[in-house]
Structure formats: structure tokens, C-alpha cells
Amino acid sequence: MEALGIDAKLILAQMINFFIFFLIFRKFIAKPLARYLKKQEEDESKRALLTQELDTAKARLDEERKAMLREIKAEQKKALGEAKKYADGVKADMLQEAQKQATAVIEAGKQAVEHEKQALQKELTTYVRQTAQIAIDKGLASYLTDDKRKEITNHIIQTIQPPKS
Amino acid sequence: MKLSKQVKDDLRSYLKSHIDSHVSKVQIIAPYELSMEEIALIKLKIPSIAKRDVEVVTDSTILAGFMIKDGSRLMDYSLKTKLQSLFGASNQI
């Protein structure tokens, strides 16, 4: 072996050295590194799981939010419809009431005008009759001579009906 | 104030005669002085005043005809009142 240039002692020493290195490596480097890697892998899987759960929760929340928005919109639409319906009813009632009041005012006005017209007509008729009576009295007073007065008086005496006592 | 019996009797008889003279007299209101014939005719037509004294009062505003005033009673036969009645009746139409 020496002829081949191989030093058995050196090989042995190197083998022992390698073995010692292997032991030290395994004891102080390989195992902690493996634990570290394993822990990293576990953490990664936990993160992935958490991420997945978070995504699921987010999706669920989004869906719930969308559902709530739809519900709110539907409620809003319903409330608006009801408010519009109520407002239309109130508007119709107000219009009807206003029309009724306007009709009453017009009717009252017509009646007032009619009453005033009748009162004026009556007043005018009374005035005309009184004027006519005064004119006739005055006309007769100037027209009737003593002879005429006597003639009329005698006619009245002739046609007199004795009063019922 | 006390009155003696004599004064009371005198006052009573005076008032009685005064009332009797007014009650017994009938007033005829006419537009002119009525003649005796007209008064007689009126008395003939209205027997209630036939035996009563008549006082004629002239009032030209009654136009024609006459009115008889007997105390508080008034019998109206004047032309003016007839015209007024006519106008009153026409007012009710």
C-alpha cells in the first residue's frame, strides 16, 4: 500500500476525522436544521390554513354584506313605495278637500250674490212703489177739484158697507 | 192733601160730563166741508152713529172720501187709504 502511495494511517485518521465530523454535524447542525425546517414547514401550513380560513370568512362576510345591502335596498324600495303611496293618498285627499272648499266658497258666494240681488230688487221695487204712491197722491191732490172730491166722496157714501161691529 | 166731599162730587160730575160729551160726539174727517145731506146720508148708511152728534173736520190730504172717528175707533173710507191698501196688496205679489 505504501508502494501505491497510500498511507493507511492517514486514511484511518481521515476516516476517524470524518466520523467525528459526521457525529458533530449530525448532533449540532443536522438535527436543529431539520427541526427548524420542520417548524418552518408547520408554520407555513398553519399560515396557509389561517389564510384559507380568513379567505373563507372574508367571502362569507362579503356574501352577508351583499345580502344585507340587497335587503336594505329592498326595504328602501318598499319604504319609498309605501311613502309614495301614502303621499299620493294625502295629495288626493288634499285636492279633494280643496275642491270641496272651493265649491263651498263658490256656492256661498253665489248665494250671497243671489241674496243681495233679491234684497236690491226688493228695495228697488219698494222704492218704485213708494215713489209711484207719492206721485199718485200728489198728482191726485193737484188733479182733484172740489167737485171731483165731492163726486168721489158721494160715490163712496153710496157704495158704503156698514162696518161689522 | 184731603179733598172735601163737595169738591170730590163736583170733580166727578165735571169729568163725567166731559167724558160723555166727548164720547157722544163723533168726528167725521173729510177733504171738504160736508153738507147736511151728505152727513145725513152717512148716518143713514152707518146706523151706529145715527143718533150721535157730529163734528166735521176738513183734511185735504185724504184726497176724497171720509173717516169717522168714534172715540178710539176709526172707520176709514178715504181714497188715500184705499190707494194705500192697493199698493200694500201689490207689494205682496
Short mmCIF file of C-alpha atoms in Angstrom, two decimals:
data_model
loop_
_atom_site.label_atom_id
_atom_site.label_comp_id
_atom_site.label_asym_id
_atom_site.label_seq_id
_atom_site.Cartn_x
_atom_site.Cartn_y
_atom_site.Cartn_z
CA MET A 1 0.00 0.00 0.00
CA GLU A 2 2.91 2.19 0.65
CA ALA A 3 4.04 1.36 -2.88
CA LEU A 4 0.82 2.67 -4.19
CA GLY A 5 1.42 5.86 -2.18
CA ILE A 6 -1.48 5.15 0.21
CA ASP A 7 -0.89 5.95 3.82
CA ALA A 8 -3.12 3.66 5.87
CA LYS A 9 -2.65 5.73 8.95
CA LEU A 10 -3.59 8.85 7.20
CA ILE A 11 -6.66 7.19 5.76
CA LEU A 12 -7.61 5.90 9.12
CA ALA A 13 -7.06 9.28 10.68
CA GLN A 14 -9.15 10.89 7.96
CA MET A 15 -11.88 8.31 8.43
CA ILE A 16 -11.87 8.97 12.17
CA ASN A 17 -11.86 12.66 11.43
CA PHE A 18 -14.70 12.26 9.01
CA PHE A 19 -16.61 10.16 11.52
CA ILE A 20 -16.08 12.74 14.26
CA PHE A 21 -17.18 15.46 11.81
CA PHE A 22 -20.22 13.38 10.91
CA LEU A 23 -21.13 12.98 14.57
CA ILE A 24 -20.68 16.67 15.32
CA PHE A 25 -22.56 17.61 12.17
CA ARG A 26 -25.39 15.30 12.99
CA LYS A 27 -25.52 16.39 16.60
CA PHE A 28 -25.24 20.13 16.30
CA ILE A 29 -26.20 21.06 12.76
CA ALA A 30 -28.36 18.49 11.01
CA LYS A 31 -30.91 17.94 13.75
CA PRO A 32 -31.51 21.63 14.64
CA LEU A 33 -31.66 22.45 10.97
CA ALA A 34 -34.15 19.67 10.42
CA ARG A 35 -36.21 20.87 13.40
CA TYR A 36 -36.02 24.38 12.13
CA LEU A 37 -37.10 23.34 8.66
CA LYS A 38 -39.87 21.21 10.06
CA LYS A 39 -41.05 24.08 12.22
CA GLN A 40 -40.95 26.38 9.24
CA GLU A 41 -42.98 23.91 7.28
CA GLU A 42 -45.54 23.62 10.08
CA ASP A 43 -45.74 27.36 10.41
CA GLU A 44 -46.21 27.66 6.68
CA SER A 45 -49.02 25.12 6.72
CA LYS A 46 -50.63 26.93 9.67
CA ARG A 47 -50.38 30.22 7.82
CA ALA A 48 -51.87 28.64 4.75
CA LEU A 49 -54.69 27.24 6.84
CA LEU A 50 -55.25 30.58 8.53
CA THR A 51 -55.17 32.34 5.20
CA GLN A 52 -57.71 29.90 3.86
CA GLU A 53 -59.92 30.40 6.90
CA LEU A 54 -59.55 34.14 6.58
CA ASP A 55 -60.47 33.95 2.89
CA THR A 56 -63.47 31.83 3.72
CA ALA A 57 -64.52 34.22 6.46
CA LYS A 58 -63.99 37.18 4.17
CA ALA A 59 -66.02 35.55 1.44
CA ARG A 60 -68.78 34.76 3.91
CA LEU A 61 -68.72 38.32 5.25
CA ASP A 62 -68.79 39.68 1.72
CA GLU A 63 -71.74 37.48 0.92
CA GLU A 64 -73.50 38.57 4.12
CA ARG A 65 -72.73 42.22 3.37
CA LYS A 66 -74.11 41.84 -0.14
CA ALA A 67 -77.20 40.13 1.22
CA MET A 68 -77.65 42.91 3.77
CA LEU A 69 -77.23 45.52 1.07
CA ARG A 70 -79.81 43.75 -1.07
CA GLU A 71 -82.15 43.58 1.91
CA ILE A 72 -81.59 47.26 2.74
CA LYS A 73 -82.22 48.19 -0.88
CA ALA A 74 -85.38 46.10 -0.92
CA GLU A 75 -86.53 47.73 2.35
CA GLN A 76 -85.69 51.14 0.97
CA LYS A 77 -87.61 50.41 -2.20
CA LYS A 78 -90.54 49.10 -0.20
CA ALA A 79 -90.48 52.13 2.17
CA LEU A 80 -90.24 54.51 -0.77
CA GLY A 81 -93.15 52.77 -2.47
CA GLU A 82 -95.24 52.96 0.68
CA ALA A 83 -94.25 56.61 1.24
CA LYS A 84 -95.15 57.43 -2.35
CA LYS A 85 -98.45 55.61 -2.00
CA TYR A 86 -99.20 57.45 1.26
CA ALA A 87 -98.14 60.79 -0.26
CA ASP A 88 -100.36 60.12 -3.29
CA GLY A 89 -103.26 59.37 -0.94
CA VAL A 90 -102.63 62.53 1.11
CA LYS A 91 -102.30 64.54 -2.08
CA ALA A 92 -105.57 63.17 -3.43
CA ASP A 93 -107.31 63.87 -0.09
CA MET A 94 -105.92 67.39 0.00
CA LEU A 95 -107.00 68.01 -3.57
CA GLN A 96 -110.47 66.66 -2.85
CA GLU A 97 -110.73 68.78 0.30
CA ALA A 98 -109.51 71.88 -1.52
CA GLN A 99 -112.00 71.24 -4.31
CA LYS A 100 -114.77 70.80 -1.76
CA GLN A 101 -113.84 74.03 -0.01
CA ALA A 102 -113.61 75.87 -3.30
CA THR A 103 -117.04 74.59 -4.29
CA ALA A 104 -118.43 75.66 -0.91
CA VAL A 105 -116.88 79.12 -1.25
CA ILE A 106 -118.26 79.49 -4.78
CA GLU A 107 -121.68 78.29 -3.64
CA ALA A 108 -121.65 80.69 -0.66
CA GLY A 109 -120.63 83.50 -2.98
CA LYS A 110 -123.42 82.65 -5.39
CA GLN A 111 -125.93 82.57 -2.55
CA ALA A 112 -124.65 85.89 -1.19
CA VAL A 113 -124.91 87.45 -4.63
CA GLU A 114 -128.38 85.99 -5.07
CA HIS A 115 -129.48 87.30 -1.65
CA GLU A 116 -128.01 90.69 -2.40
CA LYS A 117 -129.73 90.70 -5.77
CA GLN A 118 -133.06 89.79 -4.21
CA ALA A 119 -132.62 92.42 -1.48
CA LEU A 120 -131.77 95.02 -4.09
CA GLN A 121 -134.72 94.01 -6.21
CA LYS A 122 -137.00 94.20 -3.19
CA GLU A 123 -135.57 97.55 -2.15
CA LEU A 124 -135.89 98.86 -5.69
CA THR A 125 -139.45 97.58 -6.00
CA THR A 126 -140.39 99.16 -2.68
CA TYR A 127 -138.76 102.40 -3.69
CA VAL A 128 -140.53 102.43 -7.04
CA ARG A 129 -143.90 101.65 -5.43
CA GLN A 130 -143.43 104.29 -2.76
CA THR A 131 -142.40 106.80 -5.40
CA ALA A 132 -145.37 105.84 -7.51
CA GLN A 133 -147.68 106.17 -4.49
CA ILE A 134 -146.30 109.61 -3.65
CA ALA A 135 -146.58 110.66 -7.29
CA ILE A 136 -150.15 109.42 -7.48
CA ASP A 137 -151.04 111.12 -4.19
CA LYS A 138 -149.51 114.38 -5.31
CA GLY A 139 -150.97 114.06 -8.81
CA LEU A 140 -154.43 113.34 -7.46
CA ALA A 141 -154.13 116.14 -4.92
CA SER A 142 -153.49 118.63 -7.70
CA TYR A 143 -155.86 116.97 -10.15
CA LEU A 144 -158.89 116.60 -7.88
CA THR A 145 -161.03 119.68 -7.81
CA ASP A 146 -163.65 120.18 -5.10
CA ASP A 147 -166.30 118.88 -7.50
CA LYS A 148 -164.31 115.76 -8.20
CA ARG A 149 -163.69 115.23 -4.48
CA LYS A 150 -167.42 115.60 -3.81
CA GLU A 151 -168.26 113.27 -6.64
CA ILE A 152 -165.88 110.59 -5.38
CA THR A 153 -166.97 111.09 -1.75
CA ASN A 154 -170.63 110.76 -2.74
CA HIS A 155 -169.83 107.64 -4.70
CA ILE A 156 -168.10 106.21 -1.62
CA ILE A 157 -171.08 107.16 0.57
CA GLN A 158 -173.46 105.47 -1.89
CA THR A 159 -171.44 102.27 -2.02
CA ILE A 160 -170.58 102.19 1.68
CA GLN A 161 -170.84 98.90 3.54
CA PRO A 162 -171.58 99.48 7.24
CA PRO A 163 -168.79 98.11 9.44
CA LYS A 164 -169.33 94.90 11.34
CA SER A 165 -169.42 95.88 14.98
CA MET B 1 -153.98 116.66 50.59
CA LYS B 2 -157.55 115.95 51.59
CA LEU B 3 -160.48 116.99 49.44
CA SER B 4 -163.88 117.73 50.83
CA LYS B 5 -166.81 115.60 49.73
CA GLN B 6 -168.38 118.54 47.88
CA VAL B 7 -165.21 119.13 45.84
CA LYS B 8 -164.94 115.41 45.02
CA ASP B 9 -168.57 115.28 43.82
CA ASP B 10 -168.12 118.39 41.72
CA LEU B 11 -164.96 117.00 40.16
CA ARG B 12 -166.61 113.65 39.48
CA SER B 13 -169.64 115.22 37.82
CA TYR B 14 -167.44 117.53 35.72
CA LEU B 15 -165.31 114.64 34.49
CA LYS B 16 -168.40 112.54 33.74
CA SER B 17 -169.99 115.31 31.72
CA HIS B 18 -166.69 115.96 29.90
CA ILE B 19 -166.23 112.28 29.01
CA ASP B 20 -169.88 111.95 27.97
CA SER B 21 -169.64 114.99 25.72
CA HIS B 22 -166.52 113.56 24.02
CA VAL B 23 -167.85 110.05 23.78
CA SER B 24 -171.20 111.10 22.42
CA LYS B 25 -169.62 113.30 19.74
CA VAL B 26 -168.44 111.65 16.52
CA GLN B 27 -165.78 113.23 14.35
CA ILE B 28 -166.05 113.00 10.55
CA ILE B 29 -162.86 113.90 8.72
CA ALA B 30 -163.42 114.89 5.09
CA PRO B 31 -161.43 116.74 2.41
CA TYR B 32 -164.04 119.50 2.29
CA GLU B 33 -166.90 120.77 4.44
CA LEU B 34 -169.62 118.13 4.16
CA SER B 35 -173.14 119.27 3.52
CA MET B 36 -176.03 118.34 5.82
CA GLU B 37 -177.38 115.98 3.15
CA GLU B 38 -174.07 114.14 2.94
CA ILE B 39 -173.86 113.85 6.73
CA ALA B 40 -177.44 112.56 6.83
CA LEU B 41 -176.63 110.02 4.15
CA ILE B 42 -173.59 108.87 6.07
CA LYS B 43 -175.67 108.49 9.25
CA LEU B 44 -178.21 106.54 7.25
CA LYS B 45 -175.55 104.17 5.93
CA ILE B 46 -173.84 103.76 9.33
CA PRO B 47 -176.58 103.20 11.94
CA SER B 48 -174.16 103.22 14.90
CA ILE B 49 -173.68 106.99 14.55
CA ALA B 50 -177.23 107.81 13.54
CA LYS B 51 -178.14 109.40 16.82
CA ARG B 52 -174.79 110.90 17.68
CA ASP B 53 -173.59 114.47 17.44
CA VAL B 54 -171.24 115.00 14.51
CA GLU B 55 -168.25 117.28 14.26
CA VAL B 56 -166.81 117.71 10.75
CA VAL B 57 -163.10 118.31 10.38
CA THR B 58 -161.57 119.07 6.98
CA ASP B 59 -158.30 117.47 5.88
CA SER B 60 -157.41 117.70 2.20
CA THR B 61 -154.62 115.11 2.46
CA ILE B 62 -157.13 112.26 2.45
CA LEU B 63 -157.91 113.28 -1.18
CA ALA B 64 -161.57 112.14 -1.19
CA GLY B 65 -163.97 110.07 0.88
CA PHE B 66 -164.07 110.42 4.65
CA MET B 67 -163.05 108.96 8.01
CA ILE B 68 -165.22 108.55 11.10
CA LYS B 69 -163.51 108.80 14.47
CA ASP B 70 -165.64 107.46 17.32
CA GLY B 71 -163.59 107.55 20.49
CA SER B 72 -160.71 105.20 19.89
CA ARG B 73 -162.45 103.57 16.94
CA LEU B 74 -161.67 104.72 13.41
CA MET B 75 -163.70 103.86 10.30
CA ASP B 76 -161.68 104.75 7.25
CA TYR B 77 -163.41 105.32 3.89
CA SER B 78 -160.82 107.72 2.47
CA LEU B 79 -159.42 107.49 -1.05
CA LYS B 80 -155.90 107.82 0.29
CA THR B 81 -156.28 104.74 2.49
CA LYS B 82 -157.87 102.80 -0.38
CA LEU B 83 -154.89 103.65 -2.57
CA GLN B 84 -152.51 102.65 0.22
CA SER B 85 -154.33 99.33 0.58
CA LEU B 86 -154.00 98.82 -3.15
CA PHE B 87 -150.28 99.48 -3.01
CA GLY B 88 -149.96 97.25 0.06
CA ALA B 89 -151.69 94.44 -1.79
CA SER B 90 -149.45 94.92 -4.81
CA ASN B 91 -146.37 94.76 -2.53
CA GLN B 92 -147.31 91.24 -1.50
CA ILE B 93 -147.35 89.98 -5.07
#
